[in-house]
mmCIF file of C-alpha atoms in Angstrom:
data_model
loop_
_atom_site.group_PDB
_atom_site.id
_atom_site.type_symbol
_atom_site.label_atom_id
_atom_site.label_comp_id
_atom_site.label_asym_id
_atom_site.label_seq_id
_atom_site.Cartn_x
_atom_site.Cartn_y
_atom_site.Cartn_z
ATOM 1 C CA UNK Q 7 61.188 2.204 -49.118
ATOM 2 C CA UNK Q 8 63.809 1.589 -52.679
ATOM 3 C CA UNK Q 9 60.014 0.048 -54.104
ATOM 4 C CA UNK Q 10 58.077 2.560 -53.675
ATOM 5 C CA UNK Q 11 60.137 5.357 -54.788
ATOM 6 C CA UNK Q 12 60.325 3.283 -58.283
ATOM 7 C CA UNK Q 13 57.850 5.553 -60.684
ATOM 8 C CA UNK Q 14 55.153 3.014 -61.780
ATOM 9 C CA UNK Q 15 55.646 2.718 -64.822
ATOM 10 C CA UNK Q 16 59.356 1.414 -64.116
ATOM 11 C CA UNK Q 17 57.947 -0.903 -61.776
ATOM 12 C CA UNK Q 18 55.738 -2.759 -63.710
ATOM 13 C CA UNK Q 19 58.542 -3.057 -66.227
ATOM 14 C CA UNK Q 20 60.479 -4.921 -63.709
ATOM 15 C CA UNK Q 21 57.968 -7.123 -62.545
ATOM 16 C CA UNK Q 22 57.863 -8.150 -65.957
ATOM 17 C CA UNK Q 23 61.652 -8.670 -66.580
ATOM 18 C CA UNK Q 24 62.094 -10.781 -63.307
ATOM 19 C CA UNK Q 25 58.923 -13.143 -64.625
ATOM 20 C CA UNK Q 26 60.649 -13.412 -68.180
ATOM 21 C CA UNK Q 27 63.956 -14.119 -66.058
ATOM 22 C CA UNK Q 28 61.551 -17.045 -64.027
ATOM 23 C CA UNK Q 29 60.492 -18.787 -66.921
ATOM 24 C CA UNK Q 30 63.887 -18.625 -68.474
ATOM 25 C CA UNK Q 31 65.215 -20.117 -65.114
ATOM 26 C CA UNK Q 32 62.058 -22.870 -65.617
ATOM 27 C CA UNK Q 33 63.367 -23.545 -68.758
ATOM 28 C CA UNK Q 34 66.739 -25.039 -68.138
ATOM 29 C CA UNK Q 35 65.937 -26.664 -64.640
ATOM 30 C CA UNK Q 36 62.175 -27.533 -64.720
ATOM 31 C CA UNK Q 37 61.318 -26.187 -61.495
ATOM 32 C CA UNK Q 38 59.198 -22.859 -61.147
ATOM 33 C CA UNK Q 39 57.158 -21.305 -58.302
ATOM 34 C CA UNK Q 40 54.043 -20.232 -60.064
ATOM 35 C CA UNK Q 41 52.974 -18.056 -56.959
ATOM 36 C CA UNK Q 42 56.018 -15.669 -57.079
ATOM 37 C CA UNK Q 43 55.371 -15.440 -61.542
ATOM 38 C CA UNK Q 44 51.618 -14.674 -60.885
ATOM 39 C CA UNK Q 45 52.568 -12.292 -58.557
ATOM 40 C CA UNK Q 46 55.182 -10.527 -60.641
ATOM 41 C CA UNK Q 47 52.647 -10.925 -63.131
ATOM 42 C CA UNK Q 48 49.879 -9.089 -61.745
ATOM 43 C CA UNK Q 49 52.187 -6.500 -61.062
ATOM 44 C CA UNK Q 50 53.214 -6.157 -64.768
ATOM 45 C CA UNK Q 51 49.670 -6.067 -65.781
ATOM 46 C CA UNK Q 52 50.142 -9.391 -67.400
ATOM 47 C CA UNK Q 53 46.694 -10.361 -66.152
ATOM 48 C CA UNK Q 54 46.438 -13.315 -68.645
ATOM 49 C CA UNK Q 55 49.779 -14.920 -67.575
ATOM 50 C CA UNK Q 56 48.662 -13.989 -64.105
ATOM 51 C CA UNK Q 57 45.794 -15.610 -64.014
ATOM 52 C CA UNK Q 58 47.336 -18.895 -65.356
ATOM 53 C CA UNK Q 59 49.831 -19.061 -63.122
ATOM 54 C CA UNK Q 60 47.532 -18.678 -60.124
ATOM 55 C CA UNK Q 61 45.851 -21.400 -61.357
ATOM 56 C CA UNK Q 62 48.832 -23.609 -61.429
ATOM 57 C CA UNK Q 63 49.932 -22.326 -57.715
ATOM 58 C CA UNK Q 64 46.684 -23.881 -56.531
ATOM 59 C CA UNK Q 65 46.702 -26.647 -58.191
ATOM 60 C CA UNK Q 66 50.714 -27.154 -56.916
ATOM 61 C CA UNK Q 67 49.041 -26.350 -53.567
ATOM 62 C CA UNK Q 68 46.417 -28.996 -53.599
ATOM 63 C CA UNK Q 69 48.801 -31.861 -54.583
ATOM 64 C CA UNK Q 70 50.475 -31.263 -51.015
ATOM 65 C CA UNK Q 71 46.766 -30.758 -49.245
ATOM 66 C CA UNK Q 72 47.340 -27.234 -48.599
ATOM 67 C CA UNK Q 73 43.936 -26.404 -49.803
ATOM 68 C CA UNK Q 74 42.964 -22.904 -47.568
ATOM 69 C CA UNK Q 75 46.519 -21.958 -49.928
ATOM 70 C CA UNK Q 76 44.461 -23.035 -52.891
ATOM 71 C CA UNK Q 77 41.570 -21.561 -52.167
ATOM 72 C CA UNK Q 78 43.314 -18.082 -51.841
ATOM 73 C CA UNK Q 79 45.480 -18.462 -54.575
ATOM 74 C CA UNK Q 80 42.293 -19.400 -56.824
ATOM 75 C CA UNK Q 81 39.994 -16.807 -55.365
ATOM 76 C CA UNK Q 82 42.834 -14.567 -56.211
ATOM 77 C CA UNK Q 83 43.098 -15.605 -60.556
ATOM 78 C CA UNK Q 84 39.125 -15.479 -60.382
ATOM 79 C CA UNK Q 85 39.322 -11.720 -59.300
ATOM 80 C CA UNK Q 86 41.746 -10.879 -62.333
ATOM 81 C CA UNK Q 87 39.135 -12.215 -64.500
ATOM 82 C CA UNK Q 88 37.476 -9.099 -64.517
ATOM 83 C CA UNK Q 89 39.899 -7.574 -66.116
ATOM 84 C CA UNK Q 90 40.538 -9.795 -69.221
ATOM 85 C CA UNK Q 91 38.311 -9.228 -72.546
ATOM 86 C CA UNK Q 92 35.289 -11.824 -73.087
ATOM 87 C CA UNK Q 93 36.886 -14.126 -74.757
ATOM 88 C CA UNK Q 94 36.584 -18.089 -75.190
ATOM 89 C CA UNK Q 95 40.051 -18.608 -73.320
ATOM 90 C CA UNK Q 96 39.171 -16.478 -70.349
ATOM 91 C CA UNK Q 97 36.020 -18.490 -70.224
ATOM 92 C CA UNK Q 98 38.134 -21.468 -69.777
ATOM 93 C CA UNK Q 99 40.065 -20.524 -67.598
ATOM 94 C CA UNK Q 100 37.499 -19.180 -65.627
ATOM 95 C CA UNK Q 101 35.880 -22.770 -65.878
ATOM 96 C CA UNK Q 102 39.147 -24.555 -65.046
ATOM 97 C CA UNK Q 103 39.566 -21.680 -61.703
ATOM 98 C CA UNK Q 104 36.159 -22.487 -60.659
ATOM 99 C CA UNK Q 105 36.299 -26.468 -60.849
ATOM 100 C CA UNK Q 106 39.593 -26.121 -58.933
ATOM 101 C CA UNK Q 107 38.237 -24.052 -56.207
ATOM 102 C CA UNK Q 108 35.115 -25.889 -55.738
ATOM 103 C CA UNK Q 109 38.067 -29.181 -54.877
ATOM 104 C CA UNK Q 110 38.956 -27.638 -52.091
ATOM 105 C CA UNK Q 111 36.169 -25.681 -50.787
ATOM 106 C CA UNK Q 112 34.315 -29.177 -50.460
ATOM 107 C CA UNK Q 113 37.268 -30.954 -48.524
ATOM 108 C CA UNK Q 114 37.660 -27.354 -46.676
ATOM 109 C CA UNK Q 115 33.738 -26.871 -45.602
ATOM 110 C CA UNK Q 116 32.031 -30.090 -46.530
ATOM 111 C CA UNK Q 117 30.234 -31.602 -49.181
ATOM 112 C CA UNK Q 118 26.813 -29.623 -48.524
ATOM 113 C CA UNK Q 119 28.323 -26.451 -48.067
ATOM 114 C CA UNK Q 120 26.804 -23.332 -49.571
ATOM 115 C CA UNK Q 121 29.576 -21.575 -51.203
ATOM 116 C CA UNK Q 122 31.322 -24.977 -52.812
ATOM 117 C CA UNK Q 123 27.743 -25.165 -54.559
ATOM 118 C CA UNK Q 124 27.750 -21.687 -55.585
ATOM 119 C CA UNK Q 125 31.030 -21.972 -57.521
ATOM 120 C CA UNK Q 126 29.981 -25.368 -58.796
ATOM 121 C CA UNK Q 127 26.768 -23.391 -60.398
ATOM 122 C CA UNK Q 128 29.151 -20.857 -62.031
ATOM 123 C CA UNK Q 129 31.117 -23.548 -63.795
ATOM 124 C CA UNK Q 130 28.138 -24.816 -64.851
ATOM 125 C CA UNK Q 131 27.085 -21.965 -66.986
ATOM 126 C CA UNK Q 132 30.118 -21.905 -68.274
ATOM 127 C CA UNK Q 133 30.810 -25.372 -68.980
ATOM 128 C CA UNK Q 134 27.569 -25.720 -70.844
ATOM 129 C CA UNK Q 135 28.879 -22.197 -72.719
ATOM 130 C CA UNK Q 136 32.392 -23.664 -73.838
ATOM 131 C CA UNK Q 137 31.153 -27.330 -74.108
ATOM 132 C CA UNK Q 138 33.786 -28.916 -72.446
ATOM 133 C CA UNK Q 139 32.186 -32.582 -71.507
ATOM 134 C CA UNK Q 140 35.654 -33.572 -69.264
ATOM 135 C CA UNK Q 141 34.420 -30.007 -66.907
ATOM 136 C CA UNK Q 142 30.535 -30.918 -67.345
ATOM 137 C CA UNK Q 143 31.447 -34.712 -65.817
ATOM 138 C CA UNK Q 144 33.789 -32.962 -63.415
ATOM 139 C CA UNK Q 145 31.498 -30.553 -61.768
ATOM 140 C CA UNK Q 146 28.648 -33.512 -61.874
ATOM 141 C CA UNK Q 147 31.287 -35.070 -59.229
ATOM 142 C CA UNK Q 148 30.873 -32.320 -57.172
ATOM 143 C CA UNK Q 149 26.676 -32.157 -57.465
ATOM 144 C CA UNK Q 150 25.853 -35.399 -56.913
ATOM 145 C CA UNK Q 151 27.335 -36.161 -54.107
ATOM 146 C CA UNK Q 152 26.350 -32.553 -52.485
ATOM 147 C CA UNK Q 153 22.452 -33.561 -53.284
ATOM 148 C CA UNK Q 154 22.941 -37.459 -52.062
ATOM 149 C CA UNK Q 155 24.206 -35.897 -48.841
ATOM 150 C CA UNK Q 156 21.409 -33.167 -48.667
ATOM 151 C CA UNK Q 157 19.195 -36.278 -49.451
ATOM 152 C CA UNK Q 158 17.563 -34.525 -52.695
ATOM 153 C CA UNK Q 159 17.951 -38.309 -54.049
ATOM 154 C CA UNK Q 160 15.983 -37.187 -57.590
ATOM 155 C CA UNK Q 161 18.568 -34.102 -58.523
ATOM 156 C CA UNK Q 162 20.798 -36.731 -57.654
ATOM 157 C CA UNK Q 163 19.514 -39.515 -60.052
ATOM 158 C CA UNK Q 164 18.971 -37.310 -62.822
ATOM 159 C CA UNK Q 165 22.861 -36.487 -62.027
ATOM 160 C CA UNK Q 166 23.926 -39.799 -62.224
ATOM 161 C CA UNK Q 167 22.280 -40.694 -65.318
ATOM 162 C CA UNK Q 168 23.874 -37.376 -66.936
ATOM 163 C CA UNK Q 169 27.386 -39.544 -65.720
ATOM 164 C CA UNK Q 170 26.060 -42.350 -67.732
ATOM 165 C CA UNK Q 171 25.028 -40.073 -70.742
ATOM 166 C CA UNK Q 172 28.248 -38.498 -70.550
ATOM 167 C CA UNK Q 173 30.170 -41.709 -69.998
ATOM 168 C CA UNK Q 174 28.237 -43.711 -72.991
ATOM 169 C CA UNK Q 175 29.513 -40.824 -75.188
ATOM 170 C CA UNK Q 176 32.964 -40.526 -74.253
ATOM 171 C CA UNK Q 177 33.673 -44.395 -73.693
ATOM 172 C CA UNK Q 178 36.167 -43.196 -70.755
ATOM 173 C CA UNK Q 179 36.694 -46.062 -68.537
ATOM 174 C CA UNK Q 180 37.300 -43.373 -65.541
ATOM 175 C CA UNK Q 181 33.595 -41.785 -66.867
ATOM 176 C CA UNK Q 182 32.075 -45.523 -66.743
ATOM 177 C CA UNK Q 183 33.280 -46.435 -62.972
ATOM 178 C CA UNK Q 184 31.695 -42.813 -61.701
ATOM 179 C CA UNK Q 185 28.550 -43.118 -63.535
ATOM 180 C CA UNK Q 186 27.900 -46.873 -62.479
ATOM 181 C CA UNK Q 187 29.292 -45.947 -58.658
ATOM 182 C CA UNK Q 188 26.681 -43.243 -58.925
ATOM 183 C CA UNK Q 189 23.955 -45.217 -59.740
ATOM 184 C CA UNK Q 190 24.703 -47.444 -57.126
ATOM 185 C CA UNK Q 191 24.664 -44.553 -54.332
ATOM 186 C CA UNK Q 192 21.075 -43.880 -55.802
ATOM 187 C CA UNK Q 193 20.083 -47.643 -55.294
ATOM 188 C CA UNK Q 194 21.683 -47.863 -51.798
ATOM 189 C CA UNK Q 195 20.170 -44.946 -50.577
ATOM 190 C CA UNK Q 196 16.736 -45.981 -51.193
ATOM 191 C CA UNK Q 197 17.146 -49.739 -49.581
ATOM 192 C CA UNK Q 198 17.884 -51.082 -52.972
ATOM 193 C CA UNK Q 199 20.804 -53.398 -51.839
ATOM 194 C CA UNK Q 200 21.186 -56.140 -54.128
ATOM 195 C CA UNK Q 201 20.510 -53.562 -57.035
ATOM 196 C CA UNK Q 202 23.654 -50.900 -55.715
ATOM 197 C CA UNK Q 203 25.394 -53.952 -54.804
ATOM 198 C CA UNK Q 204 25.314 -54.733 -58.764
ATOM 199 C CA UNK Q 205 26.186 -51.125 -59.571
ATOM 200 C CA UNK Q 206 28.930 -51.086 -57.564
ATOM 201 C CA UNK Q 207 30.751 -53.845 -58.603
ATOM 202 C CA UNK Q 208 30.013 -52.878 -62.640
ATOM 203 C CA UNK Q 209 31.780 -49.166 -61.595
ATOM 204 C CA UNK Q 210 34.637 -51.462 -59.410
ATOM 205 C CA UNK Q 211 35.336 -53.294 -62.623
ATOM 206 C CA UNK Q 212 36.570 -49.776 -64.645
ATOM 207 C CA UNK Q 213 38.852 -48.556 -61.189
ATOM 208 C CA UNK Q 214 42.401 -48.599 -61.459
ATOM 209 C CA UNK Q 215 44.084 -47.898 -58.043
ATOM 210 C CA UNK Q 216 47.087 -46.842 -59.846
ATOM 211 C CA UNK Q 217 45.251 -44.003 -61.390
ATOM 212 C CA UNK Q 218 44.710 -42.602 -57.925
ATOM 213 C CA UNK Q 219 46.423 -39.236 -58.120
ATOM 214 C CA UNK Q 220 44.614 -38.855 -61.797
ATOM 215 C CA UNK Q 221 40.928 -38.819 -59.706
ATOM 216 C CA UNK Q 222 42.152 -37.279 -57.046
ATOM 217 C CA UNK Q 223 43.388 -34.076 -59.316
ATOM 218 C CA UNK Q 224 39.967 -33.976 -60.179
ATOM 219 C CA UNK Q 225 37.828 -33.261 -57.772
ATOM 220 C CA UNK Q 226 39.620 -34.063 -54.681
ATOM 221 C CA UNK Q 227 38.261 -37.468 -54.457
ATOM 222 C CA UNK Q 228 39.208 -41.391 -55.172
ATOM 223 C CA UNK Q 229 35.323 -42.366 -56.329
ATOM 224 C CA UNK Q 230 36.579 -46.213 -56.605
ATOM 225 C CA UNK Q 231 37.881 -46.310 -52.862
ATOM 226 C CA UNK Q 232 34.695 -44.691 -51.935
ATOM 227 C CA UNK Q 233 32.769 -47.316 -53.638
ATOM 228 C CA UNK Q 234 34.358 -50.081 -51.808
ATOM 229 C CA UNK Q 235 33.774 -48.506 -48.687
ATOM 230 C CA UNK Q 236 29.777 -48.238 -49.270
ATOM 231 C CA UNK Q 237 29.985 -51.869 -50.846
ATOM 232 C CA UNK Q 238 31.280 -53.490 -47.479
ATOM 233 C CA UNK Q 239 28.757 -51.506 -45.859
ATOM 234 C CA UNK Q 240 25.693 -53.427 -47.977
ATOM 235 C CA UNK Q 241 27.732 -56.390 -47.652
ATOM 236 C CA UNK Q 242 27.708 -55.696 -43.743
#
């Protein structure tokens, strides 16, 4: 009843003193809850810092698998987009709140599902807009494995050997074991054993287990592990 007799003007004054008082807090002892600053945010008007900050909630709540919390807390910095000016950093982090949302949409409704391709085809546009190769490779992770499930094996070819163009660019060792393991799901699929079999073990020799958390913040997904699941499988 005390909030709502506060004039607004007041009030978004004080949502902004209690976030400065947050990050002054997160200063000295490291820890912050970046749910209760984008709220307090938002309610400032801050919608830049708000937006941020619901981008780090979700990305706090996908570390602990509490992805339908990500998803809201996402969905929730995407809306406030709206209401930034067109400019090249709310493009990114519109790119970076669409990647992150498509993580747990595919572990929350499957790897074919509708609207985890729909935001993938967002951050597409504006990957190729910002030209941001680590979010191009990133959302390729999320495409080619939607079209090897759907069975579309040609969109998911040419999406593998995008990997490999991105990968021969970039000379990332993480970039190498995806393309290669992608290949090799092409192969594979099409009774090509001895061929993915080869692919396989090329992506297998550029996986480092102890990078685990590293892919998983990515897309959700430990590509390596995967691998060596469909390899015993041929081997089978």
């Amino acid at each position: 009843v005390a909030y709502a007799e506060i004039p607004p003007v007041q009030r978004k004054r004080l949502h902004r003193q209690v976030a400065e008082a947050l990050m002054r807090h997160h200063t000295a002892t490291q820890e912050i809850d970046s749910a209760q600053l984008a709220y307090h945010y938002e309610a400032a008007i801050r919608y830049a810092q708000a937006v941020e900050h619901y981008l780090r909630a979700g990305e706090a709540a996908q570390r602990v698998f509490a992805h339908a919390r990500a998803e809201i807390l996402f969905n929730r910095g995407i809306a406030l987009l709206e209401y930034l000016p067109a400019t090249a950093q709310r493009d990114q982090q519109a790119l970076s709140l669409y990647g992150a949302l498509a993580a747990s949409l595919r572990i929350l409704k499957g790897y074919t599902a509708d609207e985890m391709y729909e935001t993938v085809r967002k951050a597409r546009k504006l990957s190729d807009k910002v030209d941001d190769t680590d979010q191009q490779f990133r959302l390729i992770k999320f495409l080619q494995p939607y079209h090897i499930v759907a069975g579309d094996l040609d969109r998911a070819s040419a999406l593998a050997n995008q990997a490999m163009a991105i990968a021969g660019h970039t000379h990332a060792s993480s970039h190498y074991m995806v393309a290669y393991i992608y290949r090799a799901f092409i192969y594979a699929s099409r009774g090509s054993l001895q061929q993915g079999q080869e692919y396989f073990q090329s992506g297998l020799k550029h996986y480092d287990h102890r990078q685990h958390e590293s892919y998983i913040a990515v897309d959700g997904t430990d590509t390596g592990l995967i691998a060596y699941g469909w390899s015993a499988h041929l081997l089978w």
